[in-house]
JSON list of C-alpha atoms in Angstrom, two decimals:
[
{"chain": "A", "resi": 1, "resn": "ILE", "atom": "CA", "xyz": [0.02, -0.01, -0.03]},
{"chain": "A", "resi": 2, "resn": "LYS", "atom": "CA", "xyz": [1.09, 3.84, -1.16]},
{"chain": "A", "resi": 3, "resn": "ALA", "atom": "CA", "xyz": [0.28, 6.35, 1.72]},
{"chain": "A", "resi": 4, "resn": "TYR", "atom": "CA", "xyz": [0.39, 9.79, 0.98]},
{"chain": "A", "resi": 5, "resn": "GLN", "atom": "CA", "xyz": [0.63, 12.77, 3.60]},
{"chain": "A", "resi": 6, "resn": "SER", "atom": "CA", "xyz": [-2.66, 14.58, 1.68]},
{"chain": "A", "resi": 7, "resn": "THR", "atom": "CA", "xyz": [-5.42, 14.12, -0.03]},
{"chain": "A", "resi": 8, "resn": "HIS", "atom": "CA", "xyz": [-5.56, 13.08, -3.89]},
{"chain": "A", "resi": 9, "resn": "PHE", "atom": "CA", "xyz": [-2.33, 11.71, -3.45]},
{"chain": "A", "resi": 10, "resn": "GLN", "atom": "CA", "xyz": [-0.30, 15.09, -2.81]},
{"chain": "A", "resi": 11, "resn": "GLY", "atom": "CA", "xyz": [2.95, 15.21, -0.33]},
{"chain": "A", "resi": 12, "resn": "GLU", "atom": "CA", "xyz": [5.06, 12.83, 0.79]},
{"chain": "A", "resi": 13, "resn": "SER", "atom": "CA", "xyz": [4.52, 9.35, 0.30]},
{"chain": "A", "resi": 14, "resn": "VAL", "atom": "CA", "xyz": [5.33, 5.74, 1.88]},
{"chain": "A", "resi": 15, "resn": "ASP", "atom": "CA", "xyz": [5.38, 2.06, 0.80]},
{"chain": "A", "resi": 16, "resn": "PHE", "atom": "CA", "xyz": [3.94, -0.37, 3.68]},
{"chain": "A", "resi": 17, "resn": "THR", "atom": "CA", "xyz": [4.12, -3.84, 2.93]},
{"chain": "A", "resi": 18, "resn": "GLN", "atom": "CA", "xyz": [3.67, -4.86, 6.42]},
{"chain": "A", "resi": 19, "resn": "GLN", "atom": "CA", "xyz": [1.47, -3.54, 9.87]},
{"chain": "A", "resi": 20, "resn": "VAL", "atom": "CA", "xyz": [1.94, -0.05, 10.56]},
{"chain": "A", "resi": 21, "resn": "SER", "atom": "CA", "xyz": [0.60, 1.76, 13.82]},
{"chain": "A", "resi": 22, "resn": "ASP", "atom": "CA", "xyz": [3.16, 4.30, 14.56]},
{"chain": "A", "resi": 23, "resn": "PHE", "atom": "CA", "xyz": [1.64, 7.31, 12.32]},
{"chain": "A", "resi": 24, "resn": "ILE", "atom": "CA", "xyz": [2.90, 10.13, 14.88]},
{"chain": "A", "resi": 25, "resn": "SER", "atom": "CA", "xyz": [5.19, 11.96, 12.01]},
{"chain": "A", "resi": 26, "resn": "PHE", "atom": "CA", "xyz": [3.68, 10.91, 8.80]},
{"chain": "A", "resi": 27, "resn": "MET", "atom": "CA", "xyz": [-0.36, 10.77, 9.01]},
{"chain": "A", "resi": 28, "resn": "PRO", "atom": "CA", "xyz": [-1.62, 9.39, 5.92]},
{"chain": "A", "resi": 29, "resn": "LYS", "atom": "CA", "xyz": [-4.42, 10.99, 3.74]},
{"chain": "A", "resi": 30, "resn": "SER", "atom": "CA", "xyz": [-5.28, 9.50, 0.74]},
{"chain": "A", "resi": 31, "resn": "PHE", "atom": "CA", "xyz": [-3.80, 5.73, -0.10]},
{"chain": "A", "resi": 32, "resn": "LYS", "atom": "CA", "xyz": [-3.08, 3.71, -3.25]},
{"chain": "A", "resi": 33, "resn": "VAL", "atom": "CA", "xyz": [-3.90, 0.22, -2.79]},
{"chain": "A", "resi": 34, "resn": "LEU", "atom": "CA", "xyz": [-1.42, -1.74, -5.36]},
{"chain": "A", "resi": 35, "resn": "ARG", "atom": "CA", "xyz": [-1.65, -5.23, -3.96]},
{"chain": "A", "resi": 36, "resn": "GLY", "atom": "CA", "xyz": [-3.95, -7.28, -1.92]},
{"chain": "A", "resi": 37, "resn": "CYS", "atom": "CA", "xyz": [-6.43, -6.05, 0.85]},
{"chain": "A", "resi": 38, "resn": "TRP", "atom": "CA", "xyz": [-5.29, -4.13, 3.66]},
{"chain": "A", "resi": 39, "resn": "LEU", "atom": "CA", "xyz": [-7.42, -3.00, 7.01]},
{"chain": "A", "resi": 40, "resn": "LEU", "atom": "CA", "xyz": [-7.70, 0.42, 8.11]},
{"chain": "A", "resi": 41, "resn": "CYS", "atom": "CA", "xyz": [-8.60, 0.81, 11.81]},
{"chain": "A", "resi": 42, "resn": "TYR", "atom": "CA", "xyz": [-9.38, 4.85, 13.18]},
{"chain": "A", "resi": 43, "resn": "GLN", "atom": "CA", "xyz": [-10.80, 6.10, 15.75]},
{"chain": "A", "resi": 44, "resn": "ALA", "atom": "CA", "xyz": [-13.96, 8.30, 15.96]},
{"chain": "A", "resi": 45, "resn": "ASP", "atom": "CA", "xyz": [-16.11, 9.41, 18.37]},
{"chain": "A", "resi": 46, "resn": "ALA", "atom": "CA", "xyz": [-14.13, 7.43, 21.18]},
{"chain": "A", "resi": 47, "resn": "CYS", "atom": "CA", "xyz": [-14.12, 4.10, 19.36]},
{"chain": "A", "resi": 48, "resn": "ASP", "atom": "CA", "xyz": [-12.53, 2.02, 17.31]},
{"chain": "A", "resi": 49, "resn": "ASN", "atom": "CA", "xyz": [-13.74, 1.28, 13.73]},
{"chain": "A", "resi": 50, "resn": "VAL", "atom": "CA", "xyz": [-12.17, -0.79, 10.54]},
{"chain": "A", "resi": 51, "resn": "CYS", "atom": "CA", "xyz": [-12.53, -0.36, 6.72]},
{"chain": "A", "resi": 52, "resn": "VAL", "atom": "CA", "xyz": [-11.13, -3.06, 4.41]},
{"chain": "A", "resi": 53, "resn": "LEU", "atom": "CA", "xyz": [-9.14, -1.36, 1.62]},
{"chain": "A", "resi": 54, "resn": "GLU", "atom": "CA", "xyz": [-8.87, -3.43, -1.66]},
{"chain": "A", "resi": 55, "resn": "GLU", "atom": "CA", "xyz": [-6.89, -3.03, -4.75]},
{"chain": "A", "resi": 56, "resn": "GLY", "atom": "CA", "xyz": [-7.71, 0.66, -5.98]},
{"chain": "A", "resi": 57, "resn": "HIS", "atom": "CA", "xyz": [-7.11, 4.42, -5.29]},
{"chain": "A", "resi": 58, "resn": "PHE", "atom": "CA", "xyz": [-8.02, 5.91, -2.46]},
{"chain": "A", "resi": 59, "resn": "PRO", "atom": "CA", "xyz": [-7.81, 9.91, -2.67]},
{"chain": "A", "resi": 60, "resn": "ASP", "atom": "CA", "xyz": [-9.15, 10.92, 0.76]},
{"chain": "A", "resi": 61, "resn": "LEU", "atom": "CA", "xyz": [-10.31, 8.91, 4.23]},
{"chain": "A", "resi": 62, "resn": "ALA", "atom": "CA", "xyz": [-14.11, 9.54, 3.11]},
{"chain": "A", "resi": 63, "resn": "SER", "atom": "CA", "xyz": [-13.26, 7.35, -0.24]},
{"chain": "A", "resi": 64, "resn": "CYS", "atom": "CA", "xyz": [-11.94, 4.51, 2.36]},
{"chain": "A", "resi": 65, "resn": "GLY", "atom": "CA", "xyz": [-15.36, 4.67, 4.44]},
{"chain": "A", "resi": 66, "resn": "CYS", "atom": "CA", "xyz": [-13.77, 6.55, 6.99]},
{"chain": "A", "resi": 67, "resn": "PRO", "atom": "CA", "xyz": [-14.54, 10.08, 8.32]},
{"chain": "A", "resi": 68, "resn": "ALA", "atom": "CA", "xyz": [-11.97, 12.33, 8.80]},
{"chain": "A", "resi": 69, "resn": "ALA", "atom": "CA", "xyz": [-10.22, 10.77, 11.93]},
{"chain": "A", "resi": 70, "resn": "GLU", "atom": "CA", "xyz": [-7.09, 9.45, 13.56]},
{"chain": "A", "resi": 71, "resn": "ILE", "atom": "CA", "xyz": [-5.88, 6.52, 12.08]},
{"chain": "A", "resi": 72, "resn": "LYS", "atom": "CA", "xyz": [-4.27, 4.12, 14.27]},
{"chain": "A", "resi": 73, "resn": "TYR", "atom": "CA", "xyz": [-2.96, 1.36, 12.37]},
{"chain": "A", "resi": 74, "resn": "ILE", "atom": "CA", "xyz": [-3.22, -0.36, 8.83]},
{"chain": "A", "resi": 75, "resn": "GLN", "atom": "CA", "xyz": [-2.38, -3.76, 8.48]},
{"chain": "A", "resi": 76, "resn": "PRO", "atom": "CA", "xyz": [-2.44, -6.50, 5.23]},
{"chain": "A", "resi": 77, "resn": "MET", "atom": "CA", "xyz": [-5.10, -9.32, 5.57]},
{"chain": "A", "resi": 78, "resn": "ASP", "atom": "CA", "xyz": [-3.87, -12.60, 5.03]},
{"chain": "A", "resi": 79, "resn": "TYR", "atom": "CA", "xyz": [-5.32, -14.61, 2.05]},
{"chain": "A", "resi": 80, "resn": "VAL", "atom": "CA", "xyz": [-7.05, -17.63, 3.49]},
{"chain": "A", "resi": 81, "resn": "PHE", "atom": "CA", "xyz": [-8.11, -20.28, 0.79]},
{"chain": "A", "resi": 82, "resn": "ALA", "atom": "CA", "xyz": [-11.01, -22.48, 2.53]},
{"chain": "A", "resi": 83, "resn": "GLU", "atom": "CA", "xyz": [-14.41, -22.84, 2.28]},
{"chain": "A", "resi": 84, "resn": "PRO", "atom": "CA", "xyz": [-16.10, -19.26, 2.61]},
{"chain": "A", "resi": 85, "resn": "SER", "atom": "CA", "xyz": [-17.80, -18.52, 6.07]},
{"chain": "A", "resi": 86, "resn": "ILE", "atom": "CA", "xyz": [-18.59, -16.03, 8.08]},
{"chain": "A", "resi": 87, "resn": "SER", "atom": "CA", "xyz": [-18.60, -15.80, 12.18]},
{"chain": "A", "resi": 88, "resn": "LEU", "atom": "CA", "xyz": [-20.84, -13.05, 13.66]},
{"chain": "A", "resi": 89, "resn": "PHE", "atom": "CA", "xyz": [-20.22, -12.28, 17.51]},
{"chain": "A", "resi": 90, "resn": "ALA", "atom": "CA", "xyz": [-22.27, -10.36, 20.02]},
{"chain": "A", "resi": 91, "resn": "LEU", "atom": "CA", "xyz": [-19.56, -9.00, 21.26]},
{"chain": "A", "resi": 92, "resn": "ASP", "atom": "CA", "xyz": [-16.53, -6.90, 20.60]},
{"chain": "A", "resi": 93, "resn": "SER", "atom": "CA", "xyz": [-12.95, -8.32, 19.75]},
{"chain": "A", "resi": 94, "resn": "CYS", "atom": "CA", "xyz": [-14.86, -11.66, 18.31]},
{"chain": "A", "resi": 95, "resn": "GLU", "atom": "CA", "xyz": [-16.08, -12.96, 21.51]},
{"chain": "A", "resi": 96, "resn": "GLY", "atom": "CA", "xyz": [-19.66, -13.63, 23.12]},
{"chain": "A", "resi": 97, "resn": "ARG", "atom": "CA", "xyz": [-22.48, -15.64, 21.83]},
{"chain": "A", "resi": 98, "resn": "GLU", "atom": "CA", "xyz": [-21.48, -16.12, 17.94]},
{"chain": "A", "resi": 99, "resn": "MET", "atom": "CA", "xyz": [-23.39, -17.13, 14.49]},
{"chain": "A", "resi": 100, "resn": "HIS", "atom": "CA", "xyz": [-21.22, -19.19, 12.27]},
{"chain": "A", "resi": 101, "resn": "PHE", "atom": "CA", "xyz": [-22.41, -19.01, 8.40]},
{"chain": "A", "resi": 102, "resn": "GLU", "atom": "CA", "xyz": [-21.17, -21.16, 5.86]},
{"chain": "A", "resi": 103, "resn": "GLU", "atom": "CA", "xyz": [-24.23, -21.06, 3.28]},
{"chain": "A", "resi": 104, "resn": "ALA", "atom": "CA", "xyz": [-25.50, -17.77, 2.18]},
{"chain": "A", "resi": 105, "resn": "VAL", "atom": "CA", "xyz": [-28.32, -15.68, 4.16]},
{"chain": "A", "resi": 106, "resn": "THR", "atom": "CA", "xyz": [-30.48, -13.21, 3.29]},
{"chain": "A", "resi": 107, "resn": "SER", "atom": "CA", "xyz": [-31.08, -11.83, 7.27]},
{"chain": "A", "resi": 108, "resn": "VAL", "atom": "CA", "xyz": [-29.26, -12.41, 10.32]},
{"chain": "A", "resi": 109, "resn": "LEU", "atom": "CA", "xyz": [-32.81, -11.54, 11.74]},
{"chain": "A", "resi": 110, "resn": "SER", "atom": "CA", "xyz": [-34.38, -14.77, 10.32]},
{"chain": "A", "resi": 111, "resn": "GLU", "atom": "CA", "xyz": [-32.29, -16.82, 12.25]},
{"chain": "A", "resi": 112, "resn": "ASP", "atom": "CA", "xyz": [-32.14, -14.84, 15.21]},
{"chain": "A", "resi": 113, "resn": "LEU", "atom": "CA", "xyz": [-34.43, -11.66, 16.04]},
{"chain": "A", "resi": 114, "resn": "HIS", "atom": "CA", "xyz": [-32.29, -10.94, 18.98]},
{"chain": "A", "resi": 115, "resn": "PHE", "atom": "CA", "xyz": [-29.04, -11.17, 17.31]},
{"chain": "A", "resi": 116, "resn": "TYR", "atom": "CA", "xyz": [-27.07, -7.39, 17.39]},
{"chain": "A", "resi": 117, "resn": "THR", "atom": "CA", "xyz": [-23.43, -8.08, 15.73]},
{"chain": "A", "resi": 118, "resn": "GLN", "atom": "CA", "xyz": [-21.09, -6.28, 17.08]},
{"chain": "A", "resi": 119, "resn": "SER", "atom": "CA", "xyz": [-17.94, -7.73, 15.52]},
{"chain": "A", "resi": 120, "resn": "VAL", "atom": "CA", "xyz": [-16.61, -10.07, 12.60]},
{"chain": "A", "resi": 121, "resn": "TRP", "atom": "CA", "xyz": [-14.58, -12.82, 12.02]}
]
């Protein structure tokens, strides 16, 4: 991933190939994902949020799916070649009650009316 100090790919740029969590001297404002997928964790409204950046150009933080916020870390996502599945958890950090799906589901509410998803694996 190539990160730029200003929006629209302006200013100083830095290439990253592994997780980075030290954005004190360099706070990126735009990204070019050259290969793979990356997780971007940002802090907004006193809680952490995560966006997935796939290959492509992101001229500002809004195009990444996050508002102007403090970026906490970015990290590459590992590829897993397995049967597709998803696990939904009732608590943060993939804890608490879990709902696991290996087939398409049109609505989680049709499976459990009182399940409120807080994290995904």
